[in-house]
Amino acid sequence: MSTTSLESAPAADTATPAARTYLVKTLGCQMNVHDSEHMAGMLEQAGYVAADAAHAAAEDADVIVINTCAVRENAADKLYGNLGRLAGTKRARPGMQIAVGGCLAQKDRAGIVERAPWVDVVFGTHNLDVLPALLERARHNAAAQVEIEESLQVFPSTLPTRRESVYAGWVSISVGCNNTCTFCIVPHLRGKERDRRPGEILAEVEALVATGAIEVTLLGQNVNSYGVGFGDRGAFAKLLRAVGAVEGLERVRFTSPHPAAFTDDVIEAMAATPTVMPQLHMPLQSGSDRILRAMRRSYRADRFLGILERVRAAMPQAAITTDIIVGFPGETDEDFEETLRVVEAARFSSAFTFQYSQRPGTPAADLPDQLPKAVVQERYERLVALQERISLEENQAQVGRTVQVLVAEGEGRKDGETHRVTGRAADNRLVHLALPPAAAADVLPRPGDLVTVVVTHGAPHHLVADSATLPGGVFHVRRTTAGDAWAARQAGSDEHGHGGGAGADGCGTAPGPVSLGIPVIPAR
């Protein structure tokens, strides 16, 4: 038997191939943001590593996933604009893959590849779990892979998750929607409502708290319809109380409820549970009863205002936000004036305002009396001006209030220039707060820490709390387990350079899914 001497044997290649990097970009609502966390978690479980901040900003990654929205027309425009730009990036980077998921993928299917043939993978809202397999199949076959399911295959909350934040997390309590709003395509793309069992939800919340989170937001297309799947109309109020009682959890939020299903037991649970925050997002859509009927919104303006009145009676400091659509087909001047009347009476702290756009596949797209763009634009500007005034007045009324702010990471774009940090008050208002002059490092708040300050200025879209700069001014930092978790993640990122990554527990060190910066559309 022949042998080969050690001296003459070729040296073994011990180098480990570099892990492929990924970037997830998100269009749309909170449900999409949470879905992106699942996509990131599955990619990391499959061995991919999140692109670091510099490479993510340059869109320099081996795999770029765009998680799409189909609710608004500009979301589709945004997708194809991004795909057009990425075509050049892909040509310059051999082996790069582009995947498109989410609601627009569910709707347009193979049409995405037809319009952008450089896309490698298209998958829908019902089969998030197939993403890693489709990427591998596309590489092996050197051909685009399109896989869309008509019904939910795997409940998303059972999938690995790469949490965007270590101090606050989304928790889905249901998926899908049983309503038939004529302007909305979500039920068609997300399917009928399916509820998770309460024990599963509580287990996820407890797991989040165990990894450092102190805030959770419960998600559902109609979050207060929770319980329809197992026949308990009081299930959502019970769930609020149960989640609010989880030890170590300090803030509970939820979005978005539907006015038609909003019951007094939910208001009672909110008021009686200290950890449920005094904040409510309640979509109005229109103040005209006639238009609400045309939208198939099964409530009327007086009922809507009655809910707000009862919420404020139970929680006087509650901040209420909303969604409003301007220019729905057939909307008259009188209808629009009714919307202005309701907005004036409701005193929303802020509003997501939209110009109606025809969405193929929705009943409203085929209605007569589609309004001219100029009419819709003029009404939209009047509504925005009214809401800006109200938002300013409501925020100016906060001056002098002592608030506790959960410091966030990256919400204040001018924080570096103004020497402030940014976070959310209990009522979810955005607060920019000053730091004490020459503050010692041990009193500087970290993302996830809670800071008590006094509001010194109100603007339409934020509050300023510069009490730390005033003689004897209020500034108190409470270090939290959430802040500790954030610091630990940063330390891991510094140690590993590229940011490491995370498994299903969501405690990794890499940057989370990236938002494209379009206005967030709250889930309905």
PDB file of N, CA, C and O in Angstrom, residues 167-211:
ATOM      1  N   TYR A 167     -35.445  45.674  24.981  1.00  0.00           N
ATOM      2  CA  TYR A 167     -36.160  46.252  26.118  1.00  0.00           C
ATOM      3  C   TYR A 167     -37.664  46.337  25.884  1.00  0.00           C
ATOM      4  O   TYR A 167     -38.429  46.562  26.816  1.00  0.00           O
ATOM      5  N   ALA A 168     -38.112  46.164  24.633  1.00  0.00           N
ATOM      6  CA  ALA A 168     -39.542  46.185  24.332  1.00  0.00           C
ATOM      7  C   ALA A 168     -39.796  45.201  23.206  1.00  0.00           C
ATOM      8  O   ALA A 168     -38.975  45.060  22.301  1.00  0.00           O
ATOM      9  N   GLY A 169     -40.939  44.507  23.258  1.00  0.00           N
ATOM     10  CA  GLY A 169     -41.191  43.493  22.249  1.00  0.00           C
ATOM     11  C   GLY A 169     -42.639  43.443  21.810  1.00  0.00           C
ATOM     12  O   GLY A 169     -43.560  43.806  22.556  1.00  0.00           O
ATOM     13  N   TRP A 170     -42.841  42.981  20.554  1.00  0.00           N
ATOM     14  CA  TRP A 170     -44.172  42.726  20.023  1.00  0.00           C
ATOM     15  C   TRP A 170     -44.571  41.297  20.365  1.00  0.00           C
ATOM     16  O   TRP A 170     -43.768  40.379  20.281  1.00  0.00           O
ATOM     17  N   VAL A 171     -45.851  41.102  20.695  1.00  0.00           N
ATOM     18  CA  VAL A 171     -46.383  39.760  20.938  1.00  0.00           C
ATOM     19  C   VAL A 171     -47.710  39.637  20.190  1.00  0.00           C
ATOM     20  O   VAL A 171     -48.685  40.323  20.517  1.00  0.00           O
ATOM     21  N   SER A 172     -47.747  38.786  19.172  1.00  0.00           N
ATOM     22  CA  SER A 172     -48.986  38.571  18.422  1.00  0.00           C
ATOM     23  C   SER A 172     -49.951  37.728  19.250  1.00  0.00           C
ATOM     24  O   SER A 172     -49.572  36.667  19.744  1.00  0.00           O
ATOM     25  N   ILE A 173     -51.183  38.201  19.369  1.00  0.00           N
ATOM     26  CA  ILE A 173     -52.200  37.400  20.055  1.00  0.00           C
ATOM     27  C   ILE A 173     -53.170  36.781  19.055  1.00  0.00           C
ATOM     28  O   ILE A 173     -53.901  35.854  19.390  1.00  0.00           O
ATOM     29  N   SER A 174     -53.169  37.298  17.822  1.00  0.00           N
ATOM     30  CA  SER A 174     -54.012  36.738  16.772  1.00  0.00           C
ATOM     31  C   SER A 174     -53.444  37.157  15.425  1.00  0.00           C
ATOM     32  O   SER A 174     -52.648  38.099  15.335  1.00  0.00           O
ATOM     33  N   VAL A 175     -53.859  36.451  14.389  1.00  0.00           N
ATOM     34  CA  VAL A 175     -53.529  36.849  13.016  1.00  0.00           C
ATOM     35  C   VAL A 175     -54.815  36.822  12.202  1.00  0.00           C
ATOM     36  O   VAL A 175     -55.761  36.109  12.525  1.00  0.00           O
ATOM     37  N   GLY A 176     -54.850  37.615  11.145  1.00  0.00           N
ATOM     38  CA  GLY A 176     -56.025  37.637  10.299  1.00  0.00           C
ATOM     39  C   GLY A 176     -57.107  38.564  10.788  1.00  0.00           C
ATOM     40  O   GLY A 176     -56.994  39.192  11.847  1.00  0.00           O
ATOM     41  N   CYS A 177     -58.184  38.664   9.996  1.00  0.00           N
ATOM     42  CA  CYS A 177     -59.249  39.625  10.297  1.00  0.00           C
ATOM     43  C   CYS A 177     -60.565  39.107   9.733  1.00  0.00           C
ATOM     44  O   CYS A 177     -60.617  38.616   8.600  1.00  0.00           O
ATOM     45  N   ASN A 178     -61.643  39.237  10.516  1.00  0.00           N
ATOM     46  CA  ASN A 178     -62.973  38.794  10.084  1.00  0.00           C
ATOM     47  C   ASN A 178     -63.839  39.932   9.570  1.00  0.00           C
ATOM     48  O   ASN A 178     -64.996  39.707   9.201  1.00  0.00           O
ATOM     49  N   ASN A 179     -63.320  41.157   9.557  1.00  0.00           N
ATOM     50  CA  ASN A 179     -64.102  42.290   9.083  1.00  0.00           C
ATOM     51  C   ASN A 179     -64.041  42.395   7.557  1.00  0.00           C
ATOM     52  O   ASN A 179     -63.194  41.765   6.912  1.00  0.00           O
ATOM     53  N   THR A 180     -64.919  43.221   7.001  1.00  0.00           N
ATOM     54  CA  THR A 180     -65.000  43.351   5.543  1.00  0.00           C
ATOM     55  C   THR A 180     -64.967  44.815   5.119  1.00  0.00           C
ATOM     56  O   THR A 180     -65.726  45.239   4.241  1.00  0.00           O
ATOM     57  N   CYS A 181     -64.103  45.611   5.738  1.00  0.00           N
ATOM     58  CA  CYS A 181     -63.994  47.031   5.380  1.00  0.00           C
ATOM     59  C   CYS A 181     -63.705  47.143   3.884  1.00  0.00           C
ATOM     60  O   CYS A 181     -62.806  46.478   3.358  1.00  0.00           O
ATOM     61  N   THR A 182     -64.447  47.984   3.187  1.00  0.00           N
ATOM     62  CA  THR A 182     -64.373  48.008   1.732  1.00  0.00           C
ATOM     63  C   THR A 182     -63.077  48.586   1.197  1.00  0.00           C
ATOM     64  O   THR A 182     -62.747  48.359   0.032  1.00  0.00           O
ATOM     65  N   PHE A 183     -62.342  49.340   2.016  1.00  0.00           N
ATOM     66  CA  PHE A 183     -61.091  49.934   1.555  1.00  0.00           C
ATOM     67  C   PHE A 183     -59.882  49.050   1.830  1.00  0.00           C
ATOM     68  O   PHE A 183     -58.777  49.364   1.400  1.00  0.00           O
ATOM     69  N   CYS A 184     -60.063  47.946   2.559  1.00  0.00           N
ATOM     70  CA  CYS A 184     -58.928  47.209   3.132  1.00  0.00           C
ATOM     71  C   CYS A 184     -58.755  45.849   2.470  1.00  0.00           C
ATOM     72  O   CYS A 184     -59.715  45.080   2.345  1.00  0.00           O
ATOM     73  N   ILE A 185     -57.531  45.538   2.102  1.00  0.00           N
ATOM     74  CA  ILE A 185     -57.224  44.266   1.469  1.00  0.00           C
ATOM     75  C   ILE A 185     -56.627  43.263   2.461  1.00  0.00           C
ATOM     76  O   ILE A 185     -56.354  42.116   2.118  1.00  0.00           O
ATOM     77  N   VAL A 186     -56.433  43.699   3.714  1.00  0.00           N
ATOM     78  CA  VAL A 186     -55.770  42.848   4.701  1.00  0.00           C
ATOM     79  C   VAL A 186     -56.469  41.504   4.907  1.00  0.00           C
ATOM     80  O   VAL A 186     -55.794  40.465   4.928  1.00  0.00           O
ATOM     81  N   PRO A 187     -57.808  41.433   5.055  1.00  0.00           N
ATOM     82  CA  PRO A 187     -58.421  40.117   5.255  1.00  0.00           C
ATOM     83  C   PRO A 187     -58.118  39.139   4.129  1.00  0.00           C
ATOM     84  O   PRO A 187     -57.945  37.940   4.348  1.00  0.00           O
ATOM     85  N   HIS A 188     -58.064  39.657   2.889  1.00  0.00           N
ATOM     86  CA  HIS A 188     -57.761  38.808   1.746  1.00  0.00           C
ATOM     87  C   HIS A 188     -56.332  38.279   1.812  1.00  0.00           C
ATOM     88  O   HIS A 188     -56.057  37.141   1.400  1.00  0.00           O
ATOM     89  N   LEU A 189     -55.423  39.085   2.343  1.00  0.00           N
ATOM     90  CA  LEU A 189     -54.006  38.709   2.348  1.00  0.00           C
ATOM     91  C   LEU A 189     -53.575  38.006   3.632  1.00  0.00           C
ATOM     92  O   LEU A 189     -52.617  37.226   3.619  1.00  0.00           O
ATOM     93  N   ARG A 190     -54.265  38.281   4.725  1.00  0.00           N
ATOM     94  CA  ARG A 190     -53.893  37.682   6.015  1.00  0.00           C
ATOM     95  C   ARG A 190     -54.834  36.555   6.443  1.00  0.00           C
ATOM     96  O   ARG A 190     -54.536  35.833   7.387  1.00  0.00           O
ATOM     97  N   GLY A 191     -55.995  36.455   5.793  1.00  0.00           N
ATOM     98  CA  GLY A 191     -56.918  35.378   6.111  1.00  0.00           C
ATOM     99  C   GLY A 191     -57.842  35.704   7.272  1.00  0.00           C
ATOM    100  O   GLY A 191     -57.839  36.803   7.830  1.00  0.00           O
ATOM    101  N   LYS A 192     -58.677  34.729   7.633  1.00  0.00           N
ATOM    102  CA  LYS A 192     -59.591  34.875   8.757  1.00  0.00           C
ATOM    103  C   LYS A 192     -58.822  34.913  10.080  1.00  0.00           C
ATOM    104  O   LYS A 192     -57.708  34.403  10.196  1.00  0.00           O
ATOM    105  N   GLU A 193     -59.478  35.520  11.084  1.00  0.00           N
ATOM    106  CA  GLU A 193     -58.816  35.648  12.385  1.00  0.00           C
ATOM    107  C   GLU A 193     -58.563  34.281  13.015  1.00  0.00           C
ATOM    108  O   GLU A 193     -59.437  33.411  13.028  1.00  0.00           O
ATOM    109  N   ARG A 194     -57.351  34.121  13.522  1.00  0.00           N
ATOM    110  CA  ARG A 194     -56.982  32.944  14.306  1.00  0.00           C
ATOM    111  C   ARG A 194     -56.333  33.412  15.594  1.00  0.00           C
ATOM    112  O   ARG A 194     -55.381  34.195  15.561  1.00  0.00           O
ATOM    113  N   ASP A 195     -56.859  32.963  16.723  1.00  0.00           N
ATOM    114  CA  ASP A 195     -56.385  33.403  18.033  1.00  0.00           C
ATOM    115  C   ASP A 195     -55.425  32.384  18.632  1.00  0.00           C
ATOM    116  O   ASP A 195     -55.615  31.174  18.499  1.00  0.00           O
ATOM    117  N   ARG A 196     -54.428  32.904  19.325  1.00  0.00           N
ATOM    118  CA  ARG A 196     -53.550  32.035  20.100  1.00  0.00           C
ATOM    119  C   ARG A 196     -54.200  31.747  21.461  1.00  0.00           C
ATOM    120  O   ARG A 196     -54.977  32.559  21.964  1.00  0.00           O
ATOM    121  N   ARG A 197     -53.810  30.653  22.051  1.00  0.00           N
ATOM    122  CA  ARG A 197     -54.310  30.347  23.384  1.00  0.00           C
ATOM    123  C   ARG A 197     -53.638  31.266  24.408  1.00  0.00           C
ATOM    124  O   ARG A 197     -52.463  31.641  24.258  1.00  0.00           O
ATOM    125  N   PRO A 198     -54.376  31.651  25.466  1.00  0.00           N
ATOM    126  CA  PRO A 198     -53.805  32.572  26.463  1.00  0.00           C
ATOM    127  C   PRO A 198     -52.498  32.069  27.068  1.00  0.00           C
ATOM    128  O   PRO A 198     -51.570  32.862  27.299  1.00  0.00           O
ATOM    129  N   GLY A 199     -52.402  30.768  27.327  1.00  0.00           N
ATOM    130  CA  GLY A 199     -51.181  30.240  27.926  1.00  0.00           C
ATOM    131  C   GLY A 199     -49.963  30.438  27.052  1.00  0.00           C
ATOM    132  O   GLY A 199     -48.857  30.717  27.548  1.00  0.00           O
ATOM    133  N   GLU A 200     -50.134  30.306  25.732  1.00  0.00           N
ATOM    134  CA  GLU A 200     -49.018  30.513  24.808  1.00  0.00           C
ATOM    135  C   GLU A 200     -48.570  31.972  24.836  1.00  0.00           C
ATOM    136  O   GLU A 200     -47.367  32.263  24.797  1.00  0.00           O
ATOM    137  N   ILE A 201     -49.548  32.876  24.885  1.00  0.00           N
ATOM    138  CA  ILE A 201     -49.218  34.305  24.912  1.00  0.00           C
ATOM    139  C   ILE A 201     -48.466  34.647  26.193  1.00  0.00           C
ATOM    140  O   ILE A 201     -47.426  35.335  26.165  1.00  0.00           O
ATOM    141  N   LEU A 202     -48.972  34.191  27.320  1.00  0.00           N
ATOM    142  CA  LEU A 202     -48.318  34.487  28.599  1.00  0.00           C
ATOM    143  C   LEU A 202     -46.918  33.889  28.643  1.00  0.00           C
ATOM    144  O   LEU A 202     -45.991  34.514  29.178  1.00  0.00           O
ATOM    145  N   ALA A 203     -46.737  32.705  28.083  1.00  0.00           N
ATOM    146  CA  ALA A 203     -45.405  32.091  28.072  1.00  0.00           C
ATOM    147  C   ALA A 203     -44.429  32.932  27.260  1.00  0.00           C
ATOM    148  O   ALA A 203     -43.262  33.109  27.648  1.00  0.00           O
ATOM    149  N   GLU A 204     -44.899  33.489  26.127  1.00  0.00           N
ATOM    150  CA  GLU A 204     -44.015  34.337  25.326  1.00  0.00           C
ATOM    151  C   GLU A 204     -43.674  35.628  26.063  1.00  0.00           C
ATOM    152  O   GLU A 204     -42.526  36.093  26.041  1.00  0.00           O
ATOM    153  N   VAL A 205     -44.665  36.221  26.721  1.00  0.00           N
ATOM    154  CA  VAL A 205     -44.407  37.445  27.492  1.00  0.00           C
ATOM    155  C   VAL A 205     -43.403  37.164  28.603  1.00  0.00           C
ATOM    156  O   VAL A 205     -42.448  37.929  28.815  1.00  0.00           O
ATOM    157  N   GLU A 206     -43.592  36.073  29.318  1.00  0.00           N
ATOM    158  CA  GLU A 206     -42.664  35.725  30.405  1.00  0.00           C
ATOM    159  C   GLU A 206     -41.265  35.478  29.875  1.00  0.00           C
ATOM    160  O   GLU A 206     -40.268  35.869  30.515  1.00  0.00           O
ATOM    161  N   ALA A 207     -41.150  34.854  28.702  1.00  0.00           N
ATOM    162  CA  ALA A 207     -39.831  34.628  28.109  1.00  0.00           C
ATOM    163  C   ALA A 207     -39.168  35.950  27.727  1.00  0.00           C
ATOM    164  O   ALA A 207     -37.953  36.127  27.906  1.00  0.00           O
ATOM    165  N   LEU A 208     -39.960  36.887  27.209  1.00  0.00           N
ATOM    166  CA  LEU A 208     -39.418  38.208  26.879  1.00  0.00           C
ATOM    167  C   LEU A 208     -38.893  38.912  28.127  1.00  0.00           C
ATOM    168  O   LEU A 208     -37.798  39.492  28.121  1.00  0.00           O
ATOM    169  N   VAL A 209     -39.677  38.880  29.191  1.00  0.00           N
ATOM    170  CA  VAL A 209     -39.263  39.530  30.439  1.00  0.00           C
ATOM    171  C   VAL A 209     -37.994  38.878  30.984  1.00  0.00           C
ATOM    172  O   VAL A 209     -37.094  39.553  31.492  1.00  0.00           O
ATOM    173  N   ALA A 210     -37.895  37.561  30.845  1.00  0.00           N
ATOM    174  CA  ALA A 210     -36.717  36.851  31.341  1.00  0.00           C
ATOM    175  C   ALA A 210     -35.445  37.270  30.612  1.00  0.00           C
ATOM    176  O   ALA A 210     -34.344  37.169  31.171  1.00  0.00           O
ATOM    177  N   THR A 211     -35.579  37.756  29.367  1.00  0.00           N
ATOM    178  CA  THR A 211     -34.402  38.205  28.622  1.00  0.00           C
ATOM    179  C   THR A 211     -34.169  39.706  28.755  1.00  0.00           C
ATOM    180  O   THR A 211     -33.280  40.248  28.095  1.00  0.00           O
TER     181      THR A 211
END
